[in-house]
Amino acid sequence: MKREVTKAIFPVAGLGTRFLPATKSIPKEIMTLVDKPLIQYAIDEARAAGIKEFIFVTSRGKGALEDYFDHAPILEASLREKNKTELLEKLKATNMESGAIAYIRQHQALGLGHAVWCARRLISDEPFAVILPDDVIAAETPCLQQMIEAYQETGGSMVAAMEVPPKAASSYGVLDIKEDMGSMVSVRGMVEKPKEGEAPSNLAVIGRYILTPSVLQNLNDLKSGAGGEIQLTDAIAKEIAENRDVFGYRFRGQRFDCGSKAGYLQATVAFGLANEELGNEFAEYLREMVTIPNAAQ
Ligand code: G1P
């Protein structure tokens, strides 16, 4: 019997400089995708996968995130009074159970591996998930849930994986594949941000992980890697070096890189089209836009 995965780390300490000036006064995780902040998509996915404890690794200026997860009794009362039941339900769906959220500060921007390490005392001796909220994944079965189901069979550590064009590989952690079993690959090595032409495959790591506690131990004495940062990829690769299993999981779903402006816009269009309330009208608008050249000018 594998242990249940009930804790997830959300590294949200990044400055979001790619979205300046928007992120001058709001955390990028609060930026809206249709009608929900990015972070809500990550939380909903984690909840669907059975996560009960939510650990945010934050930094200065992320107070709006804490406020977002606070209950809003005055707002709720006002909606109730006005009989705005639907809105009230939407609002309540964001409420988190008291004590389910913890915030840890990452005092220095030393990389993703370091951010995860900052949460080590809240994880102790159990497998845990890591979710990067920048990677938004639209899927019938939420990506983390797919992974947890697969993990029940395999154990070990597991990363979400997706084929990327060879040119894009240098923006990712990339898997060196030992055995390809279709939806799952076993991994021989991992390289963070390989130089162009040096990637061991075109199977890239996407921001969902299920990790064994030994990865945290690996982070204890890890030196900085690619980009001068302490890399989570290197800590996972160390598992392989110590003969522990690491798997890549080809999830079913569409991933949007909401850490980039282009990806964020694409996600906005995709989620806008999929939205029950807005989808039809928005599709109509888009059709007009693309049939009338230069309509946006
Ligand atoms: C991080 C990870 C990288 C992974 C990527 C997925 O990189 O370090 O291994 O492929 O997320 O989005 P970042 O995008 O933060 O540079």
GROMACS .gro file of C-alpha atoms and ligand atoms in nm:
model
  313
    1MET     CA    1   0.000   0.000   0.000
    2LYS     CA    2   0.138   0.337  -0.104
    3ARG     CA    3   0.079   0.628   0.127
    4GLU     CA    4  -0.189   0.877   0.039
    5VAL     CA    5  -0.083   1.215  -0.100
    6THR     CA    6  -0.261   1.479   0.107
    7LYS     CA    7  -0.019   1.773   0.103
    8ALA     CA    8   0.068   2.003  -0.182
    9ILE     CA    9   0.325   2.280  -0.209
   10PHE     CA   10   0.246   2.581  -0.423
   11PRO     CA   11   0.560   2.783  -0.496
   12VAL     CA   12   0.428   3.137  -0.542
   13ALA     CA   13   0.726   3.349  -0.441
   14GLY     CA   14   0.821   3.461  -0.794
   15LEU     CA   15   0.810   3.832  -0.877
   16GLY     CA   16   0.618   3.789  -1.200
   17THR     CA   17   0.839   4.040  -1.378
   18ARG     CA   18   0.724   3.914  -1.718
   19PHE     CA   19   0.387   4.071  -1.644
   20LEU     CA   20   0.503   4.412  -1.528
   21PRO     CA   21   0.350   4.662  -1.478
   22ALA     CA   22   0.043   4.445  -1.402
   23THR     CA   23   0.233   4.267  -1.125
   24LYS     CA   24   0.366   4.586  -0.969
   25SER     CA   25   0.095   4.576  -0.705
   26ILE     CA   26  -0.075   4.237  -0.743
   27PRO     CA   27   0.079   3.890  -0.726
   28LYS     CA   28   0.070   3.723  -1.066
   29GLU     CA   29  -0.120   3.431  -0.914
   30ILE     CA   30  -0.412   3.666  -0.856
   31MET     CA   31  -0.432   3.759  -1.224
   32THR     CA   32  -0.762   3.651  -1.371
   33LEU     CA   33  -0.831   3.377  -1.618
   34VAL     CA   34  -1.189   3.458  -1.729
   35ASP     CA   35  -1.338   3.494  -1.379
   36LYS     CA   36  -1.104   3.316  -1.142
   37PRO     CA   37  -0.752   3.399  -1.032
   38LEU     CA   38  -0.482   3.165  -1.164
   39ILE     CA   39  -0.424   3.025  -0.817
   40GLN     CA   40  -0.785   2.907  -0.790
   41TYR     CA   41  -0.734   2.672  -1.085
   42ALA     CA   42  -0.439   2.516  -0.906
   43ILE     CA   43  -0.634   2.483  -0.581
   44ASP     CA   44  -0.936   2.331  -0.753
   45GLU     CA   45  -0.712   2.077  -0.923
   46ALA     CA   46  -0.543   1.988  -0.595
   47ARG     CA   47  -0.875   1.949  -0.412
   48ALA     CA   48  -1.010   1.726  -0.687
   49ALA     CA   49  -0.704   1.506  -0.638
   50GLY     CA   50  -0.772   1.470  -0.265
   51ILE     CA   51  -0.522   1.723  -0.131
   52LYS     CA   52  -0.614   1.837   0.221
   53GLU     CA   53  -0.320   2.060   0.318
   54PHE     CA   54  -0.210   2.351   0.104
   55ILE     CA   55   0.134   2.496   0.159
   56PHE     CA   56   0.216   2.824  -0.010
   57VAL     CA   57   0.575   2.934  -0.041
   58THR     CA   58   0.543   3.310  -0.070
   59SER     CA   59   0.755   3.624  -0.059
   60ARG     CA   60   0.713   3.991   0.021
   61GLY     CA   61   0.419   4.155  -0.157
   62LYS     CA   62   0.204   3.841  -0.174
   63GLY     CA   63  -0.043   3.952   0.095
   64ALA     CA   64  -0.329   3.964  -0.156
   65LEU     CA   65  -0.301   3.587  -0.187
   66GLU     CA   66  -0.362   3.539   0.184
   67ASP     CA   67  -0.658   3.775   0.169
   68TYR     CA   68  -0.799   3.590  -0.128
   69PHE     CA   69  -0.818   3.266   0.070
   70ASP     CA   70  -0.970   3.431   0.372
   71HIS     CA   71  -1.344   3.401   0.422
   72ALA     CA   72  -1.536   3.718   0.335
   73PRO     CA   73  -1.828   3.730   0.583
   74ILE     CA   74  -1.937   4.087   0.504
   75LEU     CA   75  -1.945   4.020   0.131
   76GLU     CA   76  -2.126   3.692   0.190
   77ALA     CA   77  -2.387   3.858   0.412
   78SER     CA   78  -2.448   4.129   0.155
   79LEU     CA   79  -2.498   3.874  -0.126
   80ARG     CA   80  -2.730   3.671   0.096
   81GLU     CA   81  -2.936   3.977   0.178
   82LYS     CA   82  -2.975   4.055  -0.192
   83ASN     CA   83  -3.060   3.693  -0.271
   84LYS     CA   84  -2.766   3.662  -0.506
   85THR     CA   85  -2.748   3.289  -0.444
   86GLU     CA   86  -2.541   3.198  -0.748
   87LEU     CA   87  -2.270   3.451  -0.671
   88LEU     CA   88  -2.275   3.347  -0.308
   89GLU     CA   89  -2.213   2.986  -0.409
   90LYS     CA   90  -1.924   3.093  -0.633
   91LEU     CA   91  -1.772   3.288  -0.349
   92LYS     CA   92  -1.817   3.008  -0.098
   93ALA     CA   93  -1.650   2.763  -0.337
   94THR     CA   94  -1.325   2.952  -0.279
   95ASN     CA   95  -1.343   2.920   0.101
   96MET     CA   96  -1.076   2.703   0.253
   97GLU     CA   97  -1.113   2.504   0.571
   98SER     CA   98  -0.951   2.673   0.873
   99GLY     CA   99  -0.604   2.536   0.928
  100ALA     CA  100  -0.581   2.382   0.581
  101ILE     CA  101  -0.349   2.652   0.448
  102ALA     CA  102   0.003   2.733   0.558
  103TYR     CA  103   0.223   3.014   0.433
  104ILE     CA  104   0.601   2.996   0.440
  105ARG     CA  105   0.826   3.277   0.327
  106GLN     CA  106   1.109   3.212   0.089
  107HIS     CA  107   1.346   3.482   0.208
  108GLN     CA  108   1.573   3.474  -0.094
  109ALA     CA  109   1.492   3.400  -0.457
  110LEU     CA  110   1.724   3.099  -0.484
  111GLY     CA  111   1.518   2.887  -0.721
  112LEU     CA  112   1.232   2.637  -0.733
  113GLY     CA  113   1.425   2.368  -0.548
  114HIS     CA  114   1.495   2.610  -0.266
  115ALA     CA  115   1.128   2.718  -0.255
  116VAL     CA  116   1.018   2.356  -0.209
  117TRP     CA  117   1.291   2.300   0.051
  118CYS     CA  118   1.156   2.596   0.252
  119ALA     CA  119   0.842   2.387   0.317
  120ARG     CA  120   1.034   2.080   0.440
  121ARG     CA  121   0.923   2.101   0.804
  122LEU     CA  122   0.558   2.087   0.701
  123ILE     CA  123   0.605   1.776   0.492
  124SER     CA  124   0.809   1.548   0.719
  125ASP     CA  125   0.801   1.183   0.615
  126GLU     CA  126   0.533   1.149   0.349
  127PRO     CA  127   0.494   1.184  -0.026
  128PHE     CA  128   0.372   1.525  -0.136
  129ALA     CA  129   0.262   1.709  -0.449
  130VAL     CA  130   0.406   2.025  -0.599
  131ILE     CA  131   0.191   2.240  -0.825
  132LEU     CA  132   0.326   2.533  -1.026
  133PRO     CA  133   0.024   2.761  -1.074
  134ASP     CA  134   0.174   2.914  -1.390
  135ASP     CA  135   0.106   2.585  -1.565
  136VAL     CA  136  -0.270   2.574  -1.609
  137ILE     CA  137  -0.394   2.239  -1.738
  138ALA     CA  138  -0.739   2.192  -1.889
  139ALA     CA  139  -0.834   1.827  -1.856
  140GLU     CA  140  -1.140   1.611  -1.814
  141THR     CA  141  -0.976   1.433  -1.522
  142PRO     CA  142  -0.763   1.693  -1.343
  143CYS     CA  143  -0.393   1.635  -1.412
  144LEU     CA  144  -0.287   1.580  -1.051
  145GLN     CA  145  -0.564   1.327  -1.003
  146GLN     CA  146  -0.443   1.133  -1.308
  147MET     CA  147  -0.095   1.136  -1.161
  148ILE     CA  148  -0.200   1.025  -0.814
  149GLU     CA  149  -0.391   0.735  -0.968
  150ALA     CA  150  -0.081   0.637  -1.165
  151TYR     CA  151   0.138   0.683  -0.858
  152GLN     CA  152  -0.070   0.430  -0.664
  153GLU     CA  153   0.062   0.173  -0.912
  154THR     CA  154   0.424   0.286  -0.936
  155GLY     CA  155   0.535   0.459  -0.617
  156GLY     CA  156   0.860   0.649  -0.659
  157SER     CA  157   0.862   1.012  -0.767
  158MET     CA  158   0.663   1.131  -1.065
  159VAL     CA  159   0.666   1.442  -1.284
  160ALA     CA  160   0.405   1.550  -1.537
  161ALA     CA  161   0.552   1.534  -1.884
  162MET     CA  162   0.468   1.666  -2.227
  163GLU     CA  163   0.631   1.655  -2.571
  164VAL     CA  164   0.764   1.999  -2.673
  165PRO     CA  165   0.923   2.115  -3.000
  166PRO     CA  166   1.304   2.057  -2.988
  167LYS     CA  167   1.365   2.433  -2.997
  168ALA     CA  168   1.157   2.486  -2.685
  169ALA     CA  169   1.332   2.216  -2.478
  170SER     CA  170   1.584   2.463  -2.336
  171SER     CA  171   1.301   2.634  -2.143
  172TYR     CA  172   1.220   2.321  -1.944
  173GLY     CA  173   1.344   2.037  -1.734
  174VAL     CA  174   1.389   1.753  -1.985
  175LEU     CA  175   1.367   1.377  -1.928
  176ASP     CA  176   1.624   1.122  -2.032
  177ILE     CA  177   1.400   0.823  -2.100
  178LYS     CA  178   1.500   0.475  -1.984
  179GLU     CA  179   1.184   0.294  -2.090
  180ASP     CA  180   0.881   0.431  -2.270
  181MET     CA  181   0.560   0.260  -2.160
  182GLY     CA  182   0.317   0.499  -2.331
  183SER     CA  183   0.141   0.717  -2.077
  184MET     CA  184   0.432   0.652  -1.843
  185VAL     CA  185   0.807   0.660  -1.894
  186SER     CA  186   1.074   0.551  -1.653
  187VAL     CA  187   1.350   0.804  -1.627
  188ARG     CA  188   1.725   0.759  -1.646
  189GLY     CA  189   1.816   1.123  -1.591
  190MET     CA  190   1.683   1.479  -1.597
  191VAL     CA  191   1.840   1.800  -1.723
  192GLU     CA  192   1.720   2.145  -1.628
  193LYS     CA  193   1.715   2.394  -1.917
  194PRO     CA  194   1.953   2.201  -2.151
  195LYS     CA  195   2.146   2.402  -2.407
  196GLU     CA  196   2.001   2.396  -2.757
  197GLY     CA  197   2.078   2.065  -2.923
  198GLU     CA  198   2.176   1.898  -2.595
  199ALA     CA  199   1.835   1.790  -2.467
  200PRO     CA  200   1.819   1.414  -2.400
  201SER     CA  201   1.464   1.398  -2.545
  202ASN     CA  202   1.177   1.631  -2.624
  203LEU     CA  203   0.977   1.515  -2.324
  204ALA     CA  204   0.958   1.815  -2.092
  205VAL     CA  205   0.864   1.844  -1.726
  206ILE     CA  206   0.540   2.035  -1.666
  207GLY     CA  207   0.461   2.188  -1.328
  208ARG     CA  208   0.301   1.894  -1.146
  209TYR     CA  209   0.504   1.664  -0.927
  210ILE     CA  210   0.450   1.384  -0.679
  211LEU     CA  211   0.765   1.354  -0.474
  212THR     CA  212   0.896   1.125  -0.207
  213PRO     CA  213   1.039   1.286   0.108
  214SER     CA  214   1.391   1.181   0.007
  215VAL     CA  215   1.378   1.459  -0.256
  216LEU     CA  216   1.370   1.707   0.032
  217GLN     CA  217   1.679   1.543   0.177
  218ASN     CA  218   1.849   1.576  -0.161
  219LEU     CA  219   1.771   1.947  -0.151
  220ASN     CA  220   1.948   1.982   0.185
  221ASP     CA  221   2.292   1.983   0.033
  222LEU     CA  222   2.223   2.064  -0.329
  223LYS     CA  223   2.446   2.319  -0.501
  224SER     CA  224   2.299   2.571  -0.741
  225GLY     CA  225   2.249   2.445  -1.096
  226ALA     CA  226   2.108   2.594  -1.418
  227GLY     CA  227   2.074   2.973  -1.405
  228GLY     CA  228   2.261   2.979  -1.072
  229GLU     CA  229   1.947   2.853  -0.895
  230ILE     CA  230   1.879   2.554  -0.673
  231GLN     CA  231   1.681   2.335  -0.909
  232LEU     CA  232   1.405   2.091  -0.815
  233THR     CA  233   1.496   1.896  -1.129
  234ASP     CA  234   1.845   1.827  -0.990
  235ALA     CA  235   1.703   1.703  -0.659
  236ILE     CA  236   1.475   1.462  -0.847
  237ALA     CA  237   1.762   1.350  -1.071
  238LYS     CA  238   1.955   1.263  -0.756
  239GLU     CA  239   1.686   1.009  -0.675
  240ILE     CA  240   1.779   0.820  -0.990
  241ALA     CA  241   2.148   0.838  -0.903
  242GLU     CA  242   2.057   0.673  -0.572
  243ASN     CA  243   1.861   0.398  -0.746
  244ARG     CA  244   1.516   0.521  -0.658
  245ASP     CA  245   1.243   0.521  -0.926
  246VAL     CA  246   1.142   0.835  -1.110
  247PHE     CA  247   0.864   0.838  -1.368
  248GLY     CA  248   0.737   1.084  -1.623
  249TYR     CA  249   0.362   1.085  -1.674
  250ARG     CA  250   0.215   1.196  -2.007
  251PHE     CA  251  -0.107   1.352  -1.881
  252ARG     CA  252  -0.425   1.379  -2.085
  253GLY     CA  253  -0.511   1.745  -2.119
  254GLN     CA  254  -0.400   2.077  -2.258
  255ARG     CA  255  -0.138   2.279  -2.078
  256PHE     CA  256  -0.111   2.655  -2.094
  257ASP     CA  257   0.203   2.839  -1.993
  258CYS     CA  258   0.044   3.124  -1.801
  259GLY     CA  259   0.389   3.242  -1.699
  260SER     CA  260   0.422   3.390  -2.048
  261LYS     CA  261   0.201   3.655  -2.204
  262ALA     CA  262   0.131   3.446  -2.515
  263GLY     CA  263   0.036   3.140  -2.309
  264TYR     CA  264  -0.180   3.349  -2.079
  265LEU     CA  265  -0.370   3.494  -2.377
  266GLN     CA  266  -0.415   3.148  -2.528
  267ALA     CA  267  -0.552   3.022  -2.197
  268THR     CA  268  -0.788   3.318  -2.177
  269VAL     CA  269  -0.926   3.233  -2.522
  270ALA     CA  270  -0.953   2.858  -2.450
  271PHE     CA  271  -1.119   2.901  -2.110
  272GLY     CA  272  -1.339   3.180  -2.247
  273LEU     CA  273  -1.464   2.950  -2.521
  274ALA     CA  274  -1.520   2.668  -2.273
  275ASN     CA  275  -1.712   2.892  -2.034
  276GLU     CA  276  -2.082   2.802  -2.010
  277GLU     CA  277  -2.201   3.158  -1.973
  278LEU     CA  278  -1.975   3.329  -2.225
  279GLY     CA  279  -1.861   3.060  -2.467
  280ASN     CA  280  -2.113   3.104  -2.750
  281GLU     CA  281  -2.100   3.482  -2.760
  282PHE     CA  282  -1.722   3.480  -2.737
  283ALA     CA  283  -1.692   3.222  -3.018
  284GLU     CA  284  -1.910   3.442  -3.234
  285TYR     CA  285  -1.690   3.741  -3.160
  286LEU     CA  286  -1.374   3.548  -3.241
  287ARG     CA  287  -1.519   3.426  -3.569
  288GLU     CA  288  -1.589   3.786  -3.667
  289MET     CA  289  -1.243   3.891  -3.558
  290VAL     CA  290  -1.065   3.638  -3.772
  291THR     CA  291  -1.283   3.685  -4.079
  292ILE     CA  292  -1.244   4.063  -4.080
  293PRO     CA  293  -0.871   4.123  -4.129
  294ASN     CA  294  -0.708   4.368  -3.892
  295ALA     CA  295  -1.028   4.407  -3.695
  296ALA     CA  296  -0.832   4.460  -3.376
  297GLN     CA  297  -0.650   4.766  -3.505
  298G1P     C1  298   1.012   2.515  -1.393
  298G1P     C2  299   1.100   2.392  -1.375
  298G1P     C3  300   1.117   2.319  -1.507
  298G1P     C4  301   0.982   2.286  -1.568
  298G1P     C5  302   0.898   2.414  -1.580
  298G1P     C6  303   0.755   2.378  -1.623
  298G1P     O1  304   1.085   2.607  -1.473
  298G1P     O2  305   1.226   2.431  -1.322
  298G1P     O3  306   1.190   2.200  -1.488
  298G1P     O4  307   1.000   2.228  -1.695
  298G1P     O5  308   0.888   2.483  -1.454
  298G1P     O6  309   0.678   2.492  -1.639
  298G1P     P1  310   1.043   2.763  -1.487
  298G1P     O7  311   0.933   2.767  -1.587
  298G1P     O8  312   1.001   2.808  -1.352
  298G1P     O9  313   1.167   2.831  -1.537
   0.00000   0.00000   0.00000
